[in-house]
Amino acid sequence: MKRIGVFICHCGVNIADTVDVELLTEKLAEYPGVAHIENYMFMCSDPGQNLIKEAIEKHKLDGVVVAACSPTLHESTFQDAISEVGVNKYQLEIGNIREQCSWVHNVKEEATRKAELIIKTAVEKAKLNQALDPVKAPLTKRVLIIGGGIAGIQAALDIADGGYEVIMVEKKPSIGGHMIQLSETFPTLDCSQCILTPKMVQLGKHKNIKLYVNSELEEISGFMGNFKAKIKRQPQFVDPEKCTLCDDCTDSCPVVVPSEYDEGLDYRRAIYVPFPQAIPSTYTIDTEHCLGFEPIACGECKKVCLPEAIDYDKKPEIFKEDIGAIIVATGYDLYPVENIPEYGYGKYPDVMNGLQFERILSATGPTGGKMLRPSDGKVPKEVVFIQCSGSRDPERHNAYCSKICCMYTLKHAKLYKHKVHDGQPYVFYIDIRSGGKRYEEFIQEGVKEDGIIYIRGKVAKVYKEGDKMVVHGMDTLTGKKVTVKADLVVLAQSMVPSEGAKDLFKNLKIGTDKDGFLSEAHPKLRPLESLQSGFFLAGAGQGPKDIPDAISQASGAAAKILALMSQDEVQHEPIIATVDDNKCSGCGICIGTCPYGARILNDNMIAEVNDILCEGCGACIAACPSGASQQKNLTDDQILNMINVILN
């Protein structure tokens, strides 16, 4: 029989105030299988770990139960400690008597009884634990980054500078994301394009970065360390090697469509460069709006192209890449304003969203940076900004806070005042959230120095009266109705996952939250990783965030990747499912049940488990009708023994 040592932590007063630790120690000393037991103030401390190691050697223990806090906090601490004295780390069990006992009870007698049962179940499980070794596999030292916004760019540069090859996939014709559309950034009012374009240029020229624009991930297979990606690149129909960027083709193109870069406030041709600083700087033919070349309906652009760079016969291309890890940096879009018809967006040209206002402010925008309203080109003397448009409204729209709207609305109001000195900005708000470095000072400056009027309340309706936009709202501080007749209305729209992200995440088999944003493995302890091994998260695809947070998260994900790439092989937890060949009926139910695609039927119609892909969730084991599947160190026998202890 195993010789199991039990070590009970006081955790200061966190456990000892509610659980009678001394009584537990006394009662469990005689429990079958327990060869040694003691308690200590802080088992996670160095003296506590030394106590465990000395007891293992002195009492020849080959199994250990630590009754303390959640295993998500200190399991690895105690695993490392017992490994140092020769005990396999998977011979450790944690009895969580803090979060699951002392913190949720206040009657000491009952809490002590529950703690006793928790420890006994851990002992029963430890009795049948096997010594295991991590699953190992080769590592491909290349990284795929999906998304070419600021988060993807930062992560790519960090990894490439670390000496590893990066494959970046961007579905649009240029990298840059939404940041390239911004005029200035808060709270420093830096020119957004001025600070972003050097990074874009650096990425475009980096020897360790391969860039696929106009491309999307078609298929992904494999597992952490050994993914196989299939990338589909749509043709741009212009050979960048031949193109001299003379612009004769755009001059000749008869088709005019709204510009995505200018958020529909300006126009572009069907053959176009997305914006002046685009990377790569290459023309693209928009096949959706081009008059057509199967058969050729126009052909004007090709006629004037002297270098003969235009090729209408180009077809989509498929590229296959072997990679070891993936960063998902898919960014965000704005919540559709059409869902809020009472604000009149789409009906009135002088109601716009925040990104459109950015384009009005920008020197590269449709007005060249002049503050002119879309309807008649007049300078707006009064502008109303409406915050929380589509957010913090669980009954009708999104329940969550989009985090950045308070700050960028203030930035908008300040920049408006800088351009229209005699203008008056009004901001309707629920409350102000300024949780960032120098954000609160930025707010105070706006109120004191720029004369921005804040009205606490929500707007009920926006409509047009003459050449004015009438904004009806309620001031919740005075309890009175408020009406402002403005020249322009700007809506601070909620952030939502980018278009197409839902299908991509489904294809990648990575988890999302109820709002469609990427789910992290743990919100506090593993915020940069997906539960799906090998996938890392960066930017607003994981949730609303500002530029500093997006860059910080991107660099954090890159650091995780660099740590992974520094190894010669990948290691995976061995607490995974197994299959008894003699019991497997080959029904295949487990194949469809496995959320990680870790199971296949082999040629003998027996289920097989891919050890690297398996995350040990147990779904296949519960589904198996013949009982052929078991999980290492969590077998049916172990579970039944634990249940028996509780019931008896």
Coordinates of C-alpha atoms in Angstrom, one line a residue, residues 120-482:
K120 CA -10.3 11.8 2.7
T121 CA -11.4 12.0 -1.0
A122 CA -8.0 13.3 -1.9
V123 CA -6.3 10.5 0.0
E124 CA -8.5 7.9 -1.8
K125 CA -7.6 9.4 -5.2
A126 CA -3.9 9.6 -4.3
K127 CA -3.9 5.9 -3.4
L128 CA -4.5 4.9 -7.1
N129 CA -2.6 7.7 -8.7
Q130 CA 0.1 6.5 -11.2
A131 CA 3.5 8.1 -11.8
L132 CA 3.2 9.9 -15.2
D133 CA 5.5 11.8 -17.5
P134 CA 4.5 14.8 -19.6
V135 CA 3.5 14.0 -23.2
K136 CA 6.2 15.3 -25.5
A137 CA 6.2 16.2 -29.2
P138 CA 8.5 18.0 -31.7
L139 CA 8.1 21.8 -32.0
T140 CA 7.9 23.7 -35.2
K141 CA 9.5 27.1 -34.5
R142 CA 7.2 29.2 -36.6
V143 CA 4.3 31.3 -35.5
L144 CA 1.0 32.2 -37.2
I145 CA -0.6 35.6 -36.4
I146 CA -4.2 36.1 -37.5
G147 CA -5.0 39.8 -37.8
G148 CA -2.8 42.8 -38.9
G149 CA -4.0 45.5 -36.5
I150 CA -1.8 47.0 -33.9
A151 CA -1.9 44.0 -31.6
G152 CA -1.0 41.6 -34.4
I153 CA 1.8 43.9 -35.6
Q154 CA 3.3 44.3 -32.2
A155 CA 3.3 40.6 -31.5
A156 CA 4.8 39.9 -34.9
L157 CA 7.6 42.3 -34.4
D158 CA 8.4 41.0 -30.9
I159 CA 8.5 37.4 -32.1
A160 CA 10.4 38.2 -35.3
D161 CA 13.0 40.3 -33.4
G162 CA 13.4 37.2 -31.1
G163 CA 14.7 35.3 -34.1
Y164 CA 11.6 33.2 -35.0
E165 CA 9.7 33.2 -38.3
V166 CA 6.2 34.8 -38.3
I167 CA 3.4 34.2 -40.8
M168 CA 0.9 37.0 -40.6
V169 CA -2.6 36.6 -42.2
E170 CA -4.7 39.8 -42.8
K171 CA -8.0 39.6 -44.6
K172 CA -7.8 43.2 -45.9
P173 CA -5.5 44.5 -48.6
S174 CA -3.3 46.2 -46.0
I175 CA -2.3 45.9 -42.4
G176 CA -3.0 48.7 -39.9
G177 CA -6.5 47.8 -38.5
H178 CA -8.6 50.5 -37.1
M179 CA -5.7 52.4 -35.5
I180 CA -4.6 53.6 -39.0
Q181 CA -8.0 55.4 -39.3
L182 CA -7.6 57.4 -36.1
S183 CA -6.6 61.0 -36.1
E184 CA -4.9 61.2 -32.7
T185 CA -4.7 58.9 -29.6
F186 CA -5.6 59.7 -26.0
P187 CA -4.4 60.9 -23.6
T188 CA -1.3 62.2 -25.2
L189 CA -2.9 63.3 -28.5
D190 CA -0.1 61.6 -30.6
C191 CA -0.8 61.4 -34.3
S192 CA -2.0 57.9 -34.6
Q193 CA -0.6 57.3 -38.1
C194 CA 2.7 58.8 -37.1
I195 CA 3.3 56.3 -34.4
L196 CA 1.8 53.3 -36.2
T197 CA 3.3 53.6 -39.7
P198 CA 6.9 53.0 -38.6
K199 CA 5.8 49.7 -37.1
M200 CA 4.0 48.8 -40.3
V201 CA 7.0 49.6 -42.4
Q202 CA 9.2 47.7 -40.1
L203 CA 6.9 44.7 -40.4
G204 CA 6.7 44.9 -44.1
K205 CA 10.5 44.8 -44.4
H206 CA 11.3 42.3 -41.6
K207 CA 13.3 39.3 -42.8
N208 CA 11.5 37.0 -40.4
I209 CA 7.9 38.0 -41.3
K210 CA 6.0 36.6 -44.2
L211 CA 2.8 38.7 -44.8
Y212 CA -0.3 37.4 -46.5
V213 CA -2.8 40.2 -47.1
N214 CA -6.2 39.7 -48.8
S215 CA -6.0 36.3 -47.1
E216 CA -7.9 34.2 -44.6
L217 CA -7.2 31.0 -42.8
E218 CA -8.9 28.3 -44.7
E219 CA -8.1 25.4 -42.5
I220 CA -6.1 24.4 -39.4
S221 CA -5.2 21.0 -38.3
G222 CA -2.7 19.4 -35.9
F223 CA -1.8 20.3 -32.4
M224 CA 0.4 22.7 -30.3
G225 CA 3.9 22.6 -31.7
N226 CA 2.8 21.0 -35.0
F227 CA -0.1 22.9 -36.6
K228 CA -0.7 22.8 -40.4
A229 CA -2.4 25.9 -41.7
K230 CA -4.0 26.3 -45.1
I231 CA -4.2 30.0 -46.1
K232 CA -6.4 31.2 -49.0
R233 CA -5.2 34.4 -50.7
Q234 CA -7.7 36.3 -52.9
P235 CA -6.1 37.7 -56.0
Q236 CA -5.4 41.5 -56.1
F237 CA -5.0 41.3 -59.9
V238 CA -2.1 43.7 -59.8
D239 CA 1.5 42.5 -59.8
P240 CA 3.3 44.5 -57.1
E241 CA 6.7 43.7 -58.8
K242 CA 5.6 45.5 -62.0
C243 CA 3.3 48.2 -60.6
T244 CA 5.0 51.6 -60.4
L245 CA 2.1 53.2 -58.3
C246 CA 1.7 55.8 -61.1
D247 CA -2.1 55.9 -60.3
D248 CA -3.1 56.1 -64.0
C249 CA -5.4 53.1 -63.4
T250 CA -7.5 54.8 -60.7
D251 CA -7.9 57.8 -62.9
S252 CA -9.2 55.7 -65.7
C253 CA -11.6 53.6 -63.6
P254 CA -15.3 54.7 -64.1
V255 CA -16.6 53.0 -60.9
V256 CA -16.9 55.0 -57.7
V257 CA -17.8 53.3 -54.4
P258 CA -17.8 54.4 -50.7
S259 CA -14.3 54.2 -49.2
E260 CA -14.0 51.7 -46.3
Y261 CA -11.0 53.7 -45.0
D262 CA -13.1 56.8 -44.7
E263 CA -16.0 55.0 -43.3
G264 CA -18.2 55.8 -46.3
L265 CA -17.6 59.6 -46.0
D266 CA -15.6 59.6 -49.2
Y267 CA -15.2 57.5 -52.3
R268 CA -12.6 55.4 -54.0
R269 CA -12.4 53.6 -57.3
A270 CA -12.9 49.9 -58.0
I271 CA -9.1 49.7 -58.4
Y272 CA -7.5 51.3 -55.4
V273 CA -4.8 51.5 -52.7
P274 CA -6.6 51.4 -49.4
F275 CA -4.8 54.4 -48.0
P276 CA -1.5 56.3 -48.7
Q277 CA 0.6 54.5 -46.2
A278 CA -0.7 51.0 -47.0
I279 CA 1.5 48.0 -46.4
P280 CA 2.0 46.5 -48.8
S281 CA 1.6 49.5 -51.1
T282 CA -0.2 47.7 -53.9
Y283 CA -3.3 48.3 -56.0
T284 CA -6.3 45.9 -55.6
I285 CA -9.2 45.4 -57.9
D286 CA -12.5 45.2 -55.9
T287 CA -14.3 42.4 -57.8
E288 CA -17.5 43.1 -56.0
H289 CA -17.8 46.6 -57.6
C290 CA -15.7 46.2 -60.8
L291 CA -17.8 46.1 -63.9
G292 CA -16.4 42.6 -64.4
F293 CA -13.7 40.8 -66.4
E294 CA -15.3 37.4 -67.0
P295 CA -16.0 38.6 -69.7
I296 CA -14.2 41.9 -69.6
A297 CA -16.8 44.6 -69.3
C298 CA -14.5 47.6 -69.0
G299 CA -10.8 47.0 -69.1
E300 CA -9.9 50.7 -68.8
C301 CA -7.4 50.2 -66.1
K302 CA -5.5 47.6 -68.0
K303 CA -5.4 49.8 -71.1
V304 CA -3.6 52.6 -69.4
C305 CA -1.2 50.4 -67.4
L306 CA 2.1 50.8 -69.2
P307 CA 4.1 48.3 -67.0
E308 CA 1.4 45.7 -67.8
A309 CA 1.0 44.9 -64.1
I310 CA -2.8 44.1 -64.3
D311 CA -3.8 40.5 -64.8
Y312 CA -7.5 39.7 -64.9
D313 CA -6.8 36.0 -65.0
K314 CA -5.4 35.7 -61.5
K315 CA -7.1 33.1 -59.3
P316 CA -7.2 32.5 -55.6
E317 CA -4.1 30.8 -54.2
I318 CA -3.8 28.3 -51.4
F319 CA -0.6 28.3 -49.3
K320 CA 0.3 25.6 -46.7
E321 CA 2.4 26.5 -43.7
D322 CA 3.7 24.5 -40.8
I323 CA 3.6 26.4 -37.6
G324 CA 4.0 25.7 -33.9
A325 CA 1.7 28.3 -32.2
I326 CA -1.0 30.8 -33.2
I327 CA -1.8 34.3 -31.9
V328 CA -5.4 35.3 -32.6
A329 CA -5.6 39.1 -33.0
T330 CA -8.8 39.7 -34.9
G331 CA -9.7 43.1 -33.5
Y332 CA -13.1 44.6 -33.3
D333 CA -15.9 46.3 -35.2
L334 CA -18.5 48.8 -34.0
Y335 CA -21.9 47.7 -32.9
P336 CA -24.3 48.3 -35.8
V337 CA -25.9 51.7 -35.3
E338 CA -28.8 50.6 -37.4
N339 CA -29.9 48.6 -34.3
I340 CA -30.6 51.9 -32.6
P341 CA -33.1 53.6 -35.0
E342 CA -34.1 56.3 -32.5
Y343 CA -30.7 58.0 -33.0
G344 CA -31.4 58.5 -36.7
Y345 CA -28.1 57.0 -38.0
G346 CA -28.4 56.4 -41.7
K347 CA -31.4 58.6 -42.0
Y348 CA -29.6 61.8 -41.2
P349 CA -26.1 62.5 -42.6
D350 CA -25.2 64.6 -39.6
V351 CA -25.5 61.6 -37.2
M352 CA -22.2 59.6 -37.4
N353 CA -20.3 57.0 -35.4
G354 CA -16.9 57.6 -33.7
L355 CA -14.8 56.2 -36.5
Q356 CA -16.4 58.5 -39.0
F357 CA -15.7 61.4 -36.7
E358 CA -12.1 60.3 -36.6
R359 CA -12.0 60.5 -40.3
I360 CA -13.4 64.0 -40.3
L361 CA -10.7 65.0 -37.8
S362 CA -7.9 63.4 -39.7
A363 CA -5.7 65.3 -42.1
T364 CA -6.0 62.3 -44.5
G365 CA -9.8 62.2 -44.2
P366 CA -12.5 63.3 -46.6
T367 CA -12.3 67.0 -45.5
G368 CA -8.5 67.2 -45.1
G369 CA -8.9 67.6 -41.4
K370 CA -11.3 70.5 -41.6
M371 CA -14.3 70.3 -39.2
L372 CA -17.2 70.3 -41.7
R373 CA -20.4 68.4 -41.3
P374 CA -21.4 65.9 -44.1
S375 CA -24.9 67.3 -45.0
D376 CA -23.9 70.8 -46.2
G377 CA -20.2 71.3 -45.5
K378 CA -20.8 73.9 -42.8
V379 CA -18.7 74.2 -39.7
P380 CA -20.7 72.7 -36.8
K381 CA -21.0 75.1 -33.9
E382 CA -22.6 72.7 -31.5
V383 CA -21.8 69.0 -31.4
V384 CA -23.5 66.4 -29.2
F385 CA -21.5 63.2 -28.3
I386 CA -23.6 60.3 -27.0
Q387 CA -21.7 57.7 -24.9
C388 CA -22.6 54.1 -24.2
S389 CA -24.4 53.9 -27.6
G390 CA -25.3 50.2 -27.7
S391 CA -23.3 49.3 -24.5
R392 CA -24.3 49.0 -20.8
D393 CA -27.9 48.3 -22.0
P394 CA -28.7 44.7 -21.2
E395 CA -32.4 45.0 -22.0
R396 CA -31.9 46.1 -25.6
H397 CA -28.3 45.9 -26.7
N398 CA -24.9 44.9 -25.2
A399 CA -24.7 44.6 -21.4
Y400 CA -20.9 45.1 -21.2
C401 CA -18.9 48.4 -21.0
S402 CA -16.8 49.0 -24.1
K403 CA -14.1 50.5 -21.9
I404 CA -12.6 53.1 -24.3
C405 CA -15.7 55.2 -25.2
C406 CA -15.4 57.6 -22.3
M407 CA -11.9 58.5 -23.3
Y408 CA -12.2 58.7 -27.0
T409 CA -15.4 60.7 -26.8
L410 CA -13.5 63.2 -24.6
K411 CA -10.6 63.2 -27.2
H412 CA -13.2 63.9 -29.9
A413 CA -14.6 66.8 -27.9
K414 CA -11.2 68.3 -27.2
L415 CA -10.0 68.0 -30.9
Y416 CA -13.3 69.5 -32.0
K417 CA -12.6 72.5 -29.7
H418 CA -9.1 72.8 -31.0
K419 CA -10.5 73.2 -34.5
V420 CA -13.6 75.2 -33.7
H421 CA -12.7 77.5 -30.9
D422 CA -16.2 79.1 -30.6
G423 CA -17.9 75.7 -30.8
Q424 CA -19.6 74.0 -28.0
P425 CA -19.4 70.2 -27.4
Y426 CA -21.9 68.4 -25.2
V427 CA -21.4 64.9 -23.9
F428 CA -24.3 62.7 -22.7
Y429 CA -22.9 60.1 -20.3
I430 CA -24.0 57.5 -17.8
D431 CA -20.8 57.8 -15.8
I432 CA -17.1 58.4 -16.6
R433 CA -14.7 55.5 -16.5
S434 CA -11.1 56.8 -16.7
G435 CA -9.0 53.8 -15.5
G436 CA -5.7 54.4 -17.2
K437 CA -2.5 56.3 -16.7
R438 CA -3.2 60.1 -17.0
Y439 CA -6.8 59.4 -18.1
E440 CA -8.4 61.2 -15.1
E441 CA -6.2 64.3 -15.7
F442 CA -7.2 64.2 -19.3
I443 CA -10.8 64.3 -18.3
Q444 CA -10.3 67.2 -15.9
E445 CA -8.4 69.2 -18.5
G446 CA -11.2 68.7 -21.0
V447 CA -13.8 70.0 -18.5
K448 CA -11.8 72.9 -17.2
E449 CA -9.8 74.1 -20.2
D450 CA -12.0 73.2 -23.2
G451 CA -15.4 74.0 -21.7
I452 CA -16.9 70.7 -22.5
I453 CA -20.4 70.4 -21.0
Y454 CA -21.2 66.9 -19.6
I455 CA -24.8 66.0 -19.1
R456 CA -25.4 62.9 -17.0
G457 CA -28.2 60.9 -18.7
K458 CA -29.2 58.9 -21.7
V459 CA -30.5 60.2 -24.9
A460 CA -34.1 59.1 -25.8
K461 CA -34.3 60.4 -29.4
V462 CA -32.5 62.3 -32.1
Y463 CA -34.4 63.9 -35.0
K464 CA -34.0 66.7 -37.5
E465 CA -35.7 70.1 -37.3
G466 CA -34.7 72.6 -40.0
D467 CA -30.9 72.3 -40.3
K468 CA -30.5 71.3 -36.7
M469 CA -30.3 67.9 -35.1
V470 CA -32.5 67.9 -32.0
V471 CA -31.3 65.7 -29.1
H472 CA -33.8 64.8 -26.5
G473 CA -32.5 63.3 -23.2
M474 CA -32.9 63.3 -19.5
D475 CA -30.5 64.8 -17.0
T476 CA -30.5 62.2 -14.2
L477 CA -28.8 64.6 -11.8
T478 CA -31.5 67.3 -12.0
G479 CA -34.4 65.0 -13.0
K480 CA -35.3 67.3 -15.8
K481 CA -35.6 66.7 -19.6
V482 CA -32.9 68.2 -21.7

